mmCIF file of C-alpha atoms and ligand atoms in Angstrom:
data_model
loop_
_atom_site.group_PDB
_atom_site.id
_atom_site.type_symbol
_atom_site.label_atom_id
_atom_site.label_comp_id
_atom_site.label_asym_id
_atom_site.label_seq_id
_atom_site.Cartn_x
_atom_site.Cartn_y
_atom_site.Cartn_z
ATOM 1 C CA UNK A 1 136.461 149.191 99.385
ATOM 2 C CA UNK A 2 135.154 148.056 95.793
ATOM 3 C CA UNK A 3 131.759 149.165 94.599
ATOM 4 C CA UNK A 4 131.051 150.269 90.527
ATOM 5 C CA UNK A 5 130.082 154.041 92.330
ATOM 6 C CA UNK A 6 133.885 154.305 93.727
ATOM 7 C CA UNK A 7 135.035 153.296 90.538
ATOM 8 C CA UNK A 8 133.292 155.837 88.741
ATOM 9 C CA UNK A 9 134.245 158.498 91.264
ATOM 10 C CA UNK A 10 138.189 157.497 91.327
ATOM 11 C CA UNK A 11 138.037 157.273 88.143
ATOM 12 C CA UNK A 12 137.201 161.176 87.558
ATOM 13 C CA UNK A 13 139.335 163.929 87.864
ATOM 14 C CA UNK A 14 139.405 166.995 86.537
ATOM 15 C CA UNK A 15 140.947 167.256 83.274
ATOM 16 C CA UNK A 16 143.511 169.931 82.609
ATOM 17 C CA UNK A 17 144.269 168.651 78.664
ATOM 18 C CA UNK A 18 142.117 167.505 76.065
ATOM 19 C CA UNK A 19 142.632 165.280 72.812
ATOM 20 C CA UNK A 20 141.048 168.091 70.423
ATOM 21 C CA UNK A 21 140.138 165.349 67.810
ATOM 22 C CA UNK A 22 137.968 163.253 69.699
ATOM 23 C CA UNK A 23 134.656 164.706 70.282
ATOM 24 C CA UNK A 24 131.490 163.152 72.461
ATOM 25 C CA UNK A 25 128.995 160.502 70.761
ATOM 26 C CA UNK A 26 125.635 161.916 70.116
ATOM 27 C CA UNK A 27 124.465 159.677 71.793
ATOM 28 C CA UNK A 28 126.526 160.001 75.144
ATOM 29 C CA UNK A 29 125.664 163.235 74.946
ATOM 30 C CA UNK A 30 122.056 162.750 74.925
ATOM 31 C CA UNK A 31 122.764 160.218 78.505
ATOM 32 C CA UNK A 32 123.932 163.292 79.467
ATOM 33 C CA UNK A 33 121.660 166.062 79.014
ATOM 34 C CA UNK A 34 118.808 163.563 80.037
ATOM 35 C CA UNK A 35 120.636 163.193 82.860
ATOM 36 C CA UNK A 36 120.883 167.122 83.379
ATOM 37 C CA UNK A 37 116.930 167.136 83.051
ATOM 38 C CA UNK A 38 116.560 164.360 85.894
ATOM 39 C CA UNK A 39 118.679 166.404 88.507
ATOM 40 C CA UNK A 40 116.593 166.684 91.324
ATOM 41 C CA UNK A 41 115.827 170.235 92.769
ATOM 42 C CA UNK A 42 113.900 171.860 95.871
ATOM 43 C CA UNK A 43 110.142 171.988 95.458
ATOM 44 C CA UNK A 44 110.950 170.324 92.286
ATOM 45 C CA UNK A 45 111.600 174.169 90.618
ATOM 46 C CA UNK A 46 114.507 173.412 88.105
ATOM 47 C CA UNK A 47 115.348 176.527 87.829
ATOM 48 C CA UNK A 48 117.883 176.448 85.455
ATOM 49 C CA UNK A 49 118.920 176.281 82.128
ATOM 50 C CA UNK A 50 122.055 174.770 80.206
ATOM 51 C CA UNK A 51 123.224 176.150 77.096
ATOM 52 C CA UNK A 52 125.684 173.611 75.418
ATOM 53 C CA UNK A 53 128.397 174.666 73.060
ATOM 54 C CA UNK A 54 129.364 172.169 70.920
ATOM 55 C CA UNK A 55 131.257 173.795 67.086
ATOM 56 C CA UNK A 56 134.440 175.376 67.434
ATOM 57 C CA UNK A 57 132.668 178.612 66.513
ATOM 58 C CA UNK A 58 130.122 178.404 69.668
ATOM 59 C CA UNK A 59 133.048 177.669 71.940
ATOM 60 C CA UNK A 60 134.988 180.276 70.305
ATOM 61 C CA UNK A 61 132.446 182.867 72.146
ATOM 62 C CA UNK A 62 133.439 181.862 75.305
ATOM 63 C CA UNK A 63 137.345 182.980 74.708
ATOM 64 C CA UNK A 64 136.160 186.273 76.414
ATOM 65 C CA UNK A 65 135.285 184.658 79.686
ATOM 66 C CA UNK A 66 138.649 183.014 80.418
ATOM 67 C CA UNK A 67 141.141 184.403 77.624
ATOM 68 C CA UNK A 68 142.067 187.392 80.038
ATOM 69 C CA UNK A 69 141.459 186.283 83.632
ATOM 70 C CA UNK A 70 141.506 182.856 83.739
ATOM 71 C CA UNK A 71 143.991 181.564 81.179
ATOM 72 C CA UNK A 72 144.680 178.353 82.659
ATOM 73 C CA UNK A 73 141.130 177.341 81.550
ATOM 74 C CA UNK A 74 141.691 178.215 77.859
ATOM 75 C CA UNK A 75 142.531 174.518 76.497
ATOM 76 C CA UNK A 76 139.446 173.021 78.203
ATOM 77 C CA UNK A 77 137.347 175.266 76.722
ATOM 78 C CA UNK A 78 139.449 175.396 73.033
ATOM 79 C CA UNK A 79 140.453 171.910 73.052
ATOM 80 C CA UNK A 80 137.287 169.551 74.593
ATOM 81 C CA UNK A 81 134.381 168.437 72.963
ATOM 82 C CA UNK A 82 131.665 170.595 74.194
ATOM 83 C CA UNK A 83 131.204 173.440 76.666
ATOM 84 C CA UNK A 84 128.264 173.159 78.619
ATOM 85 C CA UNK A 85 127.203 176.621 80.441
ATOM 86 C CA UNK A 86 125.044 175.871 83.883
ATOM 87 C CA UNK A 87 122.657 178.964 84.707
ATOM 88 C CA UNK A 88 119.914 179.374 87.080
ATOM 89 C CA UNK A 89 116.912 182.056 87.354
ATOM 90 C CA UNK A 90 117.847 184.663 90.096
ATOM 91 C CA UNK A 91 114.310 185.792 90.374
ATOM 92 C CA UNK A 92 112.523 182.590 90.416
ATOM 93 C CA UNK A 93 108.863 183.462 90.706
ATOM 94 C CA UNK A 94 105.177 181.690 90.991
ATOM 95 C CA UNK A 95 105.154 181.986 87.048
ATOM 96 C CA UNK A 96 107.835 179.984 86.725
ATOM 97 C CA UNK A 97 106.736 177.740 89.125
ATOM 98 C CA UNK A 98 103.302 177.131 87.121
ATOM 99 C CA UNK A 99 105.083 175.383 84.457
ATOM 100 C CA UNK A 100 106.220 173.217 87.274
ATOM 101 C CA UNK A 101 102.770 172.520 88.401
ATOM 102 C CA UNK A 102 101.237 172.250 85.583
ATOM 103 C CA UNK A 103 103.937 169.841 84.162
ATOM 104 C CA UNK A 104 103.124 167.665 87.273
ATOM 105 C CA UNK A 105 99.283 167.772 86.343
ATOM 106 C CA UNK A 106 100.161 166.519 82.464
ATOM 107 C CA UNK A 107 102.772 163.953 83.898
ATOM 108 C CA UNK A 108 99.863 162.827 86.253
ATOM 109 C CA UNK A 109 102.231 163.416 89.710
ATOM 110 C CA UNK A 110 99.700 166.032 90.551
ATOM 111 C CA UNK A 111 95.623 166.114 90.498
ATOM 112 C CA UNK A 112 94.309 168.978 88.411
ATOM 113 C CA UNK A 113 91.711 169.655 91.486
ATOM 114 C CA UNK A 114 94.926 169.821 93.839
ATOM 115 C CA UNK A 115 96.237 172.745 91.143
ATOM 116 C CA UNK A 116 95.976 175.756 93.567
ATOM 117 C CA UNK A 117 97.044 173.234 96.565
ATOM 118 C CA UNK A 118 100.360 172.278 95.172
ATOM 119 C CA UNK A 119 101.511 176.105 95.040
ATOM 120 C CA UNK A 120 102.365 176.018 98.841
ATOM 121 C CA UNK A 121 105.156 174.165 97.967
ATOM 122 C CA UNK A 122 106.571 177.380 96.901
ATOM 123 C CA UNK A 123 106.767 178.611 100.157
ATOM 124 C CA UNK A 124 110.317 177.747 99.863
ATOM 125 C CA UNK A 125 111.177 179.580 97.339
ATOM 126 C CA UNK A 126 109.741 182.859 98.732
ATOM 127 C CA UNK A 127 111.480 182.063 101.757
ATOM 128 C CA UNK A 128 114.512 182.520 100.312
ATOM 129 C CA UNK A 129 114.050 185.640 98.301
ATOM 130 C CA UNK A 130 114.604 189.339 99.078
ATOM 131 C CA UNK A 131 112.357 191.955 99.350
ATOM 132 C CA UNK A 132 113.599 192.613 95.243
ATOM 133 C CA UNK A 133 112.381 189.315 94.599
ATOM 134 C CA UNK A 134 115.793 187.968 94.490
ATOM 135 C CA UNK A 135 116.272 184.013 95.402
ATOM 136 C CA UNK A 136 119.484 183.446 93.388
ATOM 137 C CA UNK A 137 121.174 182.067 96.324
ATOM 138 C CA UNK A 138 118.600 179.412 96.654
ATOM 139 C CA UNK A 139 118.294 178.995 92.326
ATOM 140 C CA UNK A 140 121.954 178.781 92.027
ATOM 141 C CA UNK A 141 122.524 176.145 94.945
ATOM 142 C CA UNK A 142 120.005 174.354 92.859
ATOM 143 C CA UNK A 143 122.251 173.833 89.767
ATOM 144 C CA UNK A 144 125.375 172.233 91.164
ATOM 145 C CA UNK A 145 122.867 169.919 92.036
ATOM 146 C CA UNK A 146 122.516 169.348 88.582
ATOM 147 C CA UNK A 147 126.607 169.689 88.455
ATOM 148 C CA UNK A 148 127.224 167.260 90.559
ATOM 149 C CA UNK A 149 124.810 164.743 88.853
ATOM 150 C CA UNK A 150 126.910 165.597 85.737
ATOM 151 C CA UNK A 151 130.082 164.800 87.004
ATOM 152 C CA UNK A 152 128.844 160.945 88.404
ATOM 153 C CA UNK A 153 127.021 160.739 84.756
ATOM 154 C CA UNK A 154 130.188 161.559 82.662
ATOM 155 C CA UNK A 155 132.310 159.340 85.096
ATOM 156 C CA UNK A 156 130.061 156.436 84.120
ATOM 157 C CA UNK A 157 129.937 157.244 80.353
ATOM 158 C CA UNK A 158 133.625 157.432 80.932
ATOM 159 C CA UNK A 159 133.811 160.587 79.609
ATOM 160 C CA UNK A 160 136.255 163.294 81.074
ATOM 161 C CA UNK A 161 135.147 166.666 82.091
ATOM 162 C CA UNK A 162 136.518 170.082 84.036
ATOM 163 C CA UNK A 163 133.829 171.732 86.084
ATOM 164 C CA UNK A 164 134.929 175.272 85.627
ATOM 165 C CA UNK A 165 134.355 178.451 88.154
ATOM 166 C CA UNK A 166 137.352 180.157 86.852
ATOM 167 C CA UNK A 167 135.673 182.292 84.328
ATOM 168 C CA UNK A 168 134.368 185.735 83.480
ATOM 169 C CA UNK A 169 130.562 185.303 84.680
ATOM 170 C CA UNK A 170 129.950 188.878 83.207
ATOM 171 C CA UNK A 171 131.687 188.412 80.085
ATOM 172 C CA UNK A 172 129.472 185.314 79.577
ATOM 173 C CA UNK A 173 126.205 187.275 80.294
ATOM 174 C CA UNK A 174 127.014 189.658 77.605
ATOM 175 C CA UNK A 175 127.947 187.312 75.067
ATOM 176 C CA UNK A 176 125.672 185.002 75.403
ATOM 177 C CA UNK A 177 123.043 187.317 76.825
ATOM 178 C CA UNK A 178 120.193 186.203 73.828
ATOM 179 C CA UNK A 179 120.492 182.384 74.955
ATOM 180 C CA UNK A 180 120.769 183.281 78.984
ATOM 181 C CA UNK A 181 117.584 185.055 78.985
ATOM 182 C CA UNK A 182 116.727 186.254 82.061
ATOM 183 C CA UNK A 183 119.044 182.987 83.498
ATOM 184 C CA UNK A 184 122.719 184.186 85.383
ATOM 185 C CA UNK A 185 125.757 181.522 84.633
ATOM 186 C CA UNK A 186 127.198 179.482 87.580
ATOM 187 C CA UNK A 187 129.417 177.729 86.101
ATOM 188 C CA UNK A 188 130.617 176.322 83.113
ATOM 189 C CA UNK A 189 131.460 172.152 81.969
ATOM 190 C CA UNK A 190 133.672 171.153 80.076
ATOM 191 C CA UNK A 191 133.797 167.837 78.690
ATOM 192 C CA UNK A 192 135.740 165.233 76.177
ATOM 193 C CA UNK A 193 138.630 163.164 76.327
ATOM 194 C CA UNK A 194 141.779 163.510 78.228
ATOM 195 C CA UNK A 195 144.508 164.308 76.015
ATOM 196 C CA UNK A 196 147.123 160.541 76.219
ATOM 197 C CA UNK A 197 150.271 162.618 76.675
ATOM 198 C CA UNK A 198 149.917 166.082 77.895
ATOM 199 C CA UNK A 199 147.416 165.445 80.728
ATOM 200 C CA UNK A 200 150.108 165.809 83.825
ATOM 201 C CA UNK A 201 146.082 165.776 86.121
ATOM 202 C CA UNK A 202 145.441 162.341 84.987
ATOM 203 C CA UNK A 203 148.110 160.630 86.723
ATOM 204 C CA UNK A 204 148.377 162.433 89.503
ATOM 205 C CA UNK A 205 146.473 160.031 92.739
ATOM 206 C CA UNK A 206 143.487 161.552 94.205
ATOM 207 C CA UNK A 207 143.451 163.381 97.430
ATOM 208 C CA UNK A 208 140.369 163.848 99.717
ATOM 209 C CA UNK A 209 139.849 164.742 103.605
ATOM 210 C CA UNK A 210 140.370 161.893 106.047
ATOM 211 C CA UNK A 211 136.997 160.292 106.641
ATOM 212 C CA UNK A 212 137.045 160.844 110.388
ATOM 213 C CA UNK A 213 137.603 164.344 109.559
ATOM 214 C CA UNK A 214 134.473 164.823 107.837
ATOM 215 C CA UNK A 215 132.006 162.264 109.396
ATOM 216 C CA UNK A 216 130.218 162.433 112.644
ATOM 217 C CA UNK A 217 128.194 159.314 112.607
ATOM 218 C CA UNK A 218 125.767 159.026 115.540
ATOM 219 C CA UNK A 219 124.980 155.085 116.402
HETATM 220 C C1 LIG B 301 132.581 174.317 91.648
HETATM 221 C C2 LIG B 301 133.925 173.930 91.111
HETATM 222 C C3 LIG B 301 134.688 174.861 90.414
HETATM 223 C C4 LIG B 301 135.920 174.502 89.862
HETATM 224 N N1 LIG B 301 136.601 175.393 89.072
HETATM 225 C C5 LIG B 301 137.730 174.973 88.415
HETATM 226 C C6 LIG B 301 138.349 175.786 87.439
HETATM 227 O O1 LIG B 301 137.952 176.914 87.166
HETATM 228 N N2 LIG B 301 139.418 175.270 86.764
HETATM 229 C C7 LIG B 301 139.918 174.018 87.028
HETATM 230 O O2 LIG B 301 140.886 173.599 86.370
HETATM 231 N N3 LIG B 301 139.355 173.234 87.960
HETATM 232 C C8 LIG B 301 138.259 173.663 88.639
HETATM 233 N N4 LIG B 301 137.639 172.834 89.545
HETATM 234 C C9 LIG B 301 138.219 171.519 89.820
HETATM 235 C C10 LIG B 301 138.631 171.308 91.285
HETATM 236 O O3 LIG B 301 139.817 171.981 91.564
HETATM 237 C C11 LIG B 301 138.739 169.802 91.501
HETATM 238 O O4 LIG B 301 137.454 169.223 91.347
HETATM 239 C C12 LIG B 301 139.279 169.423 92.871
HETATM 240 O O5 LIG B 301 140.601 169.861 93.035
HETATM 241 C C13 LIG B 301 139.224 167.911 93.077
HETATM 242 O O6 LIG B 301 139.979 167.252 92.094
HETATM 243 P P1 LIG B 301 139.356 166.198 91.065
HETATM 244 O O7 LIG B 301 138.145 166.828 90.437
HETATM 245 O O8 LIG B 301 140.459 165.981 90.065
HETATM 246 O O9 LIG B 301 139.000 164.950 91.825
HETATM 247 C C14 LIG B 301 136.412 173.204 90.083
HETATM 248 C C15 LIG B 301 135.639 172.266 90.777
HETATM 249 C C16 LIG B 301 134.409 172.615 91.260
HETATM 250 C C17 LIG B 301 133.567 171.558 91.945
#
């Protein structure tokens, strides 16, 4: 089957090596994060924020989060071109959700009369939160949303990337607890350019479930 989406999505793989000298245009980068910022998300919440780490020195910080448990994940973040750190709100509340709504009214999606109306929407996000006020299963859900939009995005730019899981999520929120906020990490990007030689990933052929295995298509 040939279509310019397969392509893209053979053509990305997770990168295990990275050519330290070549770093990620500007511009590419701002595809990127515009991209980020046009994930879709329930109830339109974005709940999430993306702190991106592009010197040596701000990618440096992260050494804690994978230096000890999760070695095998110290070149992408050493050797790439920037470290992108995914994090969501786990107590995403109506006052949040007013700068949604009142974004809306400014972009003209929603009528300034229809202001208290468009709240009920929120229902969803209440629904999914604890008596605490916790909804970080719902938040977080909502930002490999974003990570998966990221991945098609960099495939296109032809950029290479490593989505990365394997890494101290409490080490991060102490390190880079002034630019987290209130926000919890997820996950972490990496992304640059596959290094020519050492890469042993980038040859290997890509293996996915059987589609009968995964489909049930009703007629
Ligand atoms: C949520 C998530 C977390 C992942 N965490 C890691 C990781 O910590 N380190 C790593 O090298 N690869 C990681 N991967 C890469 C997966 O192992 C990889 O996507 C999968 O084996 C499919 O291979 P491909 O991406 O090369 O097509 C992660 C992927 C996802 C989607």
């Amino acid at each position: 089957m040939n279509h310019p989406i397969l392509e893209d999505l053979q053509w990305r793989y997770t990168t295990k090596r990275y050519d330290k000298t070549q770093k990620v245009a500007p511009e590419a980068l701002a595809v990127l994060l515009e991209a980020l910022r046009l994930s879709a998300s329930s109830i339109n919440s974005q709940p999430w924020r993306f702190i991106v780490l592009e010197s040596d020195e701000a990618k440096a910080r992260m050494l804690c989060a994978v230096a000890e448990k999760y070695p095998f994940n110290q070149p992408a973040v050493l050797d790439s071109s920037h470290v992108i750190l995914f994090a969501y709100h786990p107590h995403y509340h109506r006052e949040a959700y007013a700068e949604v709504v009142d974004g809306g009214i400014a972009d003209g999606r929603i009528l300034a009369a229809k202001r208290e109306e468009a709240f009920g929407a929120f229902r969803f996000a209440e629904m999914n939160m604890d008596e605490t006020g916790d909804n970080s299963a719902w938040t977080r859900a909502q930002t490999y949303l974003a990570l998966g939009n990221a991945l098609h995005t960099l495939a296109r730019l032809r950029i290479d990337s490593t989505t990365m899981e394997g890494i101290d999520i409490e080490a991060i929120q102490v390190e880079f607890a002034k630019e987290l906020g209130d926000y919890r990490c997820a996950v972490a990007l990496a992304i640059g350019y596959r290094h020519p030689q050492e890469d042993w990933n980038a040859t290997l052929p890509k293996s996915r479930r059987r589609p009968e295995d995964i489909f049930v298509h009703l007629v």
